[in-house]
PDB file of C-alpha atoms and ligand atoms in Angstrom:
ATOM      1  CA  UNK A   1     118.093 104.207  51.456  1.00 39.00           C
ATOM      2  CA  UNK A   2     118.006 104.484  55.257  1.00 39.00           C
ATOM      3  CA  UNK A   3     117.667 107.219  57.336  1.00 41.00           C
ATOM      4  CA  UNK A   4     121.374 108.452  59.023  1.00 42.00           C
ATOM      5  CA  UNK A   5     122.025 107.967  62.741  1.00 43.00           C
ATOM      6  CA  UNK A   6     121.026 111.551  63.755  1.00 41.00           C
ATOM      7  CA  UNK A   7     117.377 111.449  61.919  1.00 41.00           C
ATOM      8  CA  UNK A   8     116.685 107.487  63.177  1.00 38.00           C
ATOM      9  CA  UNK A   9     113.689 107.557  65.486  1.00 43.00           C
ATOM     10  CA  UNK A  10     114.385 106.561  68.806  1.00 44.00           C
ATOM     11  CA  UNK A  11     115.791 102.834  69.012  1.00 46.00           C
ATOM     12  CA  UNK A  12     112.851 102.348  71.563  1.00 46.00           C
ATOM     13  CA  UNK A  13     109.077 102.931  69.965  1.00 46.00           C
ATOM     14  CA  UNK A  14     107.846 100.435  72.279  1.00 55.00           C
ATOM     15  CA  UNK A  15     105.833 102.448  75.520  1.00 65.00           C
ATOM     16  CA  UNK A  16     107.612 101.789  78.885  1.00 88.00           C
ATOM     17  CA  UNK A  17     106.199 101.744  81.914  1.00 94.00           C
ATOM     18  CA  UNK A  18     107.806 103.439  84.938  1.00 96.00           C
ATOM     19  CA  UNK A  19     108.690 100.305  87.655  1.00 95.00           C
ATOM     20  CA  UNK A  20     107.577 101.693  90.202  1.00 96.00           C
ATOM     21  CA  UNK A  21     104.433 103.789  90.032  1.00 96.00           C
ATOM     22  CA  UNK A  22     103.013 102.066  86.083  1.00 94.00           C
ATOM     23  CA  UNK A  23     102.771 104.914  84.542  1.00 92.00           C
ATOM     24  CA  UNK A  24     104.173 105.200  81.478  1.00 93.00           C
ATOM     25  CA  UNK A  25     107.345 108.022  80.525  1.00 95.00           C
ATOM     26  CA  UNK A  26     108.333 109.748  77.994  1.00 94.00           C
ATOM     27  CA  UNK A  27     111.954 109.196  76.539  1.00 96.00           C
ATOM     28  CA  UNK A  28     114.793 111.628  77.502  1.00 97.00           C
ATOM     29  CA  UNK A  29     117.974 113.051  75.462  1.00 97.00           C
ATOM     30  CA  UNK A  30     120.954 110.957  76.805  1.00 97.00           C
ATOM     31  CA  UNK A  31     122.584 114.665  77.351  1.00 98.00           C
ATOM     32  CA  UNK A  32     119.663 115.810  79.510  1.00 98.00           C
ATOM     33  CA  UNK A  33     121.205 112.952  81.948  1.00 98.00           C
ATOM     34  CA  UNK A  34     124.442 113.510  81.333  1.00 98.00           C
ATOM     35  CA  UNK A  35     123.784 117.623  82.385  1.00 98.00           C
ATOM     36  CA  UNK A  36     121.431 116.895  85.619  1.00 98.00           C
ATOM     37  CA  UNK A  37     122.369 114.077  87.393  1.00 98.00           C
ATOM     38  CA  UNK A  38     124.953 114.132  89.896  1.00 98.00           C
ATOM     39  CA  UNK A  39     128.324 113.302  89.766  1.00 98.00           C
ATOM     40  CA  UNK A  40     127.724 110.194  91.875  1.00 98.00           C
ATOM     41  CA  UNK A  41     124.977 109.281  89.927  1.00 98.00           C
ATOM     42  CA  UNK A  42     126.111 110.038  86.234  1.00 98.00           C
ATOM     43  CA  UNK A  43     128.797 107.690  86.963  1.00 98.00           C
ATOM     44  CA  UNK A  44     126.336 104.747  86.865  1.00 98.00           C
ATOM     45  CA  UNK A  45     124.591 105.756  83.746  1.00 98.00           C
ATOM     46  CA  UNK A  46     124.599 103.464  80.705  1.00 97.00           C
ATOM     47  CA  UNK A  47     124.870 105.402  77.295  1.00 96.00           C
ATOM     48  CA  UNK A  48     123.499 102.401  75.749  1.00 96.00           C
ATOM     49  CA  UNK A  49     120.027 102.472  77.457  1.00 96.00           C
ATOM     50  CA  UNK A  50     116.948 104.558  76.483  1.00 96.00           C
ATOM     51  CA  UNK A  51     115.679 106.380  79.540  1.00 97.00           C
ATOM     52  CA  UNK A  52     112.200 108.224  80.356  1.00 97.00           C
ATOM     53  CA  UNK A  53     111.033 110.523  82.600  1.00 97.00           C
ATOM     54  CA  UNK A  54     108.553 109.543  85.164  1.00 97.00           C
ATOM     55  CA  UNK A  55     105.795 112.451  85.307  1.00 95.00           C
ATOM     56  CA  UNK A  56     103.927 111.310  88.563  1.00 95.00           C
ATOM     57  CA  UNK A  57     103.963 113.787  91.585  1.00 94.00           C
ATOM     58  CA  UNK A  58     103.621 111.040  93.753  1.00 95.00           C
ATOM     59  CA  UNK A  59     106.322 108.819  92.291  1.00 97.00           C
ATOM     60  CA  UNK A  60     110.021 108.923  93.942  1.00 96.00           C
ATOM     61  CA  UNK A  61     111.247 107.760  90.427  1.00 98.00           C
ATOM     62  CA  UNK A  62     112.661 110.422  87.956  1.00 98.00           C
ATOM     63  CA  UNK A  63     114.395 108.470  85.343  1.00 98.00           C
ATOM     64  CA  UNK A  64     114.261 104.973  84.829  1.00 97.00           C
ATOM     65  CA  UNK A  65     115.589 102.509  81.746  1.00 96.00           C
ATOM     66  CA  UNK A  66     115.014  98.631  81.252  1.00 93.00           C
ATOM     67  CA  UNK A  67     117.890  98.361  83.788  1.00 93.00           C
ATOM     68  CA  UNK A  68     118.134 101.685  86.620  1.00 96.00           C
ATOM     69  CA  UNK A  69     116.060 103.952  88.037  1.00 97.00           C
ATOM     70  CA  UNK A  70     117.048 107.549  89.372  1.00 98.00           C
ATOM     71  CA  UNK A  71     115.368 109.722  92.104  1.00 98.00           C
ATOM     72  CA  UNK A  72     115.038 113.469  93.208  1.00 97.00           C
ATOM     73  CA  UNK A  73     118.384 112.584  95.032  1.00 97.00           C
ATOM     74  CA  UNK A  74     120.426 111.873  91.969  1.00 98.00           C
ATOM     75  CA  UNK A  75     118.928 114.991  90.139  1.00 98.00           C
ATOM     76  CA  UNK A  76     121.385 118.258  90.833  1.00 98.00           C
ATOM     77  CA  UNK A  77     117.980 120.061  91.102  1.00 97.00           C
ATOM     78  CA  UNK A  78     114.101 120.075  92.029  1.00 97.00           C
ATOM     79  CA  UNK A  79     112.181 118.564  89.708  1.00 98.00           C
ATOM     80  CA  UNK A  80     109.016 120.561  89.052  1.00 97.00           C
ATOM     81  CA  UNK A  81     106.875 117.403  88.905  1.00 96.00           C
ATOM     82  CA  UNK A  82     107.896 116.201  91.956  1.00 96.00           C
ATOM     83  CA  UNK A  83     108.547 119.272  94.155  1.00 95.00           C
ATOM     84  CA  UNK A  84     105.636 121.596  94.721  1.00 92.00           C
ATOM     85  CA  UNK A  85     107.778 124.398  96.454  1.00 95.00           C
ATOM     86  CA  UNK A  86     107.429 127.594  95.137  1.00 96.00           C
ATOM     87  CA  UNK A  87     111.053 128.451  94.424  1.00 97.00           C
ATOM     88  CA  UNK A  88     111.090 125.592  92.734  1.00 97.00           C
ATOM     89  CA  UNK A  89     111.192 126.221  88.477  1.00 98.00           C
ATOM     90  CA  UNK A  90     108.584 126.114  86.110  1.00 97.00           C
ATOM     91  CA  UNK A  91     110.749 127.402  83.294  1.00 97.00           C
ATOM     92  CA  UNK A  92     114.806 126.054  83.778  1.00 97.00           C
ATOM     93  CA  UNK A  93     115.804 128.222  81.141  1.00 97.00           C
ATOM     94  CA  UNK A  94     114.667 131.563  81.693  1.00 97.00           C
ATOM     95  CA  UNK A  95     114.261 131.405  85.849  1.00 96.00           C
ATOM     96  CA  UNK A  96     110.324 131.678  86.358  1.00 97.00           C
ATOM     97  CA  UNK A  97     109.270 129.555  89.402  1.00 98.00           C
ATOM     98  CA  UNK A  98     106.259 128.962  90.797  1.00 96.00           C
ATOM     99  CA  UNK A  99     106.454 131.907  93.210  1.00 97.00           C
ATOM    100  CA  UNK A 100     107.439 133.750  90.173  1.00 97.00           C
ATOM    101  CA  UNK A 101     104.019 132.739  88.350  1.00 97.00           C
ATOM    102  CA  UNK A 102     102.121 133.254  91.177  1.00 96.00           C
ATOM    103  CA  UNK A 103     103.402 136.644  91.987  1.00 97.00           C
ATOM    104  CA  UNK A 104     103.017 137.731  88.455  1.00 97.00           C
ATOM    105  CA  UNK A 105      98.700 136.219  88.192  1.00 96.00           C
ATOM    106  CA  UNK A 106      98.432 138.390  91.832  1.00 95.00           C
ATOM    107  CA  UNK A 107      99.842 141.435  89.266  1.00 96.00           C
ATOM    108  CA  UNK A 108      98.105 140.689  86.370  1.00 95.00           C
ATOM    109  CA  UNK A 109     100.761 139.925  84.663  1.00 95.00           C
ATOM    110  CA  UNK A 110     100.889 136.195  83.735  1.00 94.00           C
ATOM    111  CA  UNK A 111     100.732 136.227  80.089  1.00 94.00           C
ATOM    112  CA  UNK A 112     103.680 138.586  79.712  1.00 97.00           C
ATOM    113  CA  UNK A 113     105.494 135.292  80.838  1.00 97.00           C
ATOM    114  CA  UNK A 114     104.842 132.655  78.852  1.00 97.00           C
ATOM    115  CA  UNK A 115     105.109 135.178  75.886  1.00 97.00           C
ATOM    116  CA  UNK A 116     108.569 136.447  76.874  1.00 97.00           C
ATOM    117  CA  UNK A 117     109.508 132.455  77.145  1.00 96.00           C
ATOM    118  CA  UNK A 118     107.942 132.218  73.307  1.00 96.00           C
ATOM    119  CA  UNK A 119     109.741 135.037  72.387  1.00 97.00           C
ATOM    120  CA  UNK A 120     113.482 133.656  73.612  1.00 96.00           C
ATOM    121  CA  UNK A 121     112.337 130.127  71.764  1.00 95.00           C
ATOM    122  CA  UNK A 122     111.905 131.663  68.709  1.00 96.00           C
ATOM    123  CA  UNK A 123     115.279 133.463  69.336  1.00 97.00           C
ATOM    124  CA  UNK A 124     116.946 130.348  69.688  1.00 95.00           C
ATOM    125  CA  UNK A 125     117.855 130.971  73.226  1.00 95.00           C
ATOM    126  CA  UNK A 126     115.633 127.652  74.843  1.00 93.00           C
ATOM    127  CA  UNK A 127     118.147 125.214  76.293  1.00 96.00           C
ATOM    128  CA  UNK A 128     115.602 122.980  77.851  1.00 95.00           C
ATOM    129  CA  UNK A 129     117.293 119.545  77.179  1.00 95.00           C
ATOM    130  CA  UNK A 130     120.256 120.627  78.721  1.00 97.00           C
ATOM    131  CA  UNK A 131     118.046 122.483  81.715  1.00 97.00           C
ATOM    132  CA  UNK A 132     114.650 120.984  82.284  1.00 98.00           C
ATOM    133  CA  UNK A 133     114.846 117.433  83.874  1.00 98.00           C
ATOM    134  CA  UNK A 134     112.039 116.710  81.423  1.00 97.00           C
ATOM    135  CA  UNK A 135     114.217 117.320  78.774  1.00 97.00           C
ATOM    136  CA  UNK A 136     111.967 119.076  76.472  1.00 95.00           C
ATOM    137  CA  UNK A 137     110.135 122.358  76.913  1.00 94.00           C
ATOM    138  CA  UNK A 138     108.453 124.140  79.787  1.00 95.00           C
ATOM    139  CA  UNK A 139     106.339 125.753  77.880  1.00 95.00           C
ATOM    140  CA  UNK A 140     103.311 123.692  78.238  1.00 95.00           C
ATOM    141  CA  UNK A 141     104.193 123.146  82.288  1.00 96.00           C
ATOM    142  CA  UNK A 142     104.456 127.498  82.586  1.00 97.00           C
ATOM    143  CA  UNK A 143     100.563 127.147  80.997  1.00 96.00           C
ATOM    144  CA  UNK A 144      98.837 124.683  83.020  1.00 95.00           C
ATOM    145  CA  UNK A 145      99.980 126.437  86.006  1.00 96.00           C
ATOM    146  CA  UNK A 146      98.752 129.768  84.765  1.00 96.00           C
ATOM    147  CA  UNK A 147      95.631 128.007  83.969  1.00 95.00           C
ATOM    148  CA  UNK A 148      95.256 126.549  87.565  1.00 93.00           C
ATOM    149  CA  UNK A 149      95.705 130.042  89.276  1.00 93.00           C
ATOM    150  CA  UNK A 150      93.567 131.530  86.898  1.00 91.00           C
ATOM    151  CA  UNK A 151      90.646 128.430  87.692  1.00 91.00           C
ATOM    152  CA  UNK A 152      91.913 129.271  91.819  1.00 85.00           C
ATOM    153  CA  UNK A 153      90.444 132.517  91.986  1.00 62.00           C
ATOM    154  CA  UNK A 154      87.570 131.648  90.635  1.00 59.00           C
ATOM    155  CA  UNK A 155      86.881 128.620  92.477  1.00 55.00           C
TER     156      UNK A 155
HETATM  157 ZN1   ZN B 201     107.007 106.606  88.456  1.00 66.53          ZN
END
């Protein structure tokens, strides 16, 4: 008895290492690709690869497989990691940014976000491998900025 296609863990268990900055990525839904990269870009991409999502600020990679690599330029738009702007997103789905989360700490307001977020999860509404560039969900990214304006004023 084998597990079917669709339940299969992913072809890939070995850990890969991003080629240019080491570290080491997590692997990314072929559709998350296939929804963010641009049109010049998504028309080098090889279904048959596994690729992963380099996490490091300082890295110009984004997504890279055994074979390619993709930057901030091939991505249709900012990736949190890598872009430190405040209109850039925290949450893809729902529209928070980081001005958004800062605006919202200056109000006193910060955990109303991350629970509305929750809320539309357990709804069914999150659409984060389609939206993210992480390909999985914000949540934990809308947190540890929270936490770091929180730690900010007290610093
Ligand atoms: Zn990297």
């Amino acid at each position: 008895m084998t597990l079917s296609d669709c339940c299969a863990p992913q072809p890939s268990s070995t850990q890969a290492s991003c080629p240019t900055c080491a570290c080491s990525g997590k692997s990314v839904p072929l559709v998350t690709l296939k929804a963010l990269l641009t049109p010049a870009a998504l028309a080098t991409l090889d279904p048959a690869e596994t690729y992963r999502f380099c996490a490091d600020v300082a890295c110009e990679v984004v997504y890279f497989s055994s074979t390619a690599t993709y930057g901030q330029a091939d991505v249709k738009v900012p990736v949190f990691q890598k872009d430190e702007r405040g209109t850039t997103p925290v949450c893809y789905c729902f529209g928070h940014t980081r001005a958004g989360l800062e605006q919202a700490h200056r109000e006193g307001q910060a955990q109303a976000i991350p629970q509305s977020i929750q809320a539309h999860i357990r709804a069914g509404r999150c659409g984060c491998e389609v939206n993210n560039p992480q390909g999985s969900c914000c949540l934990g990214n809308v947190n540890r900025t929270l936490t770091v304006l929180r730690d900010a004023r007290h610093a």
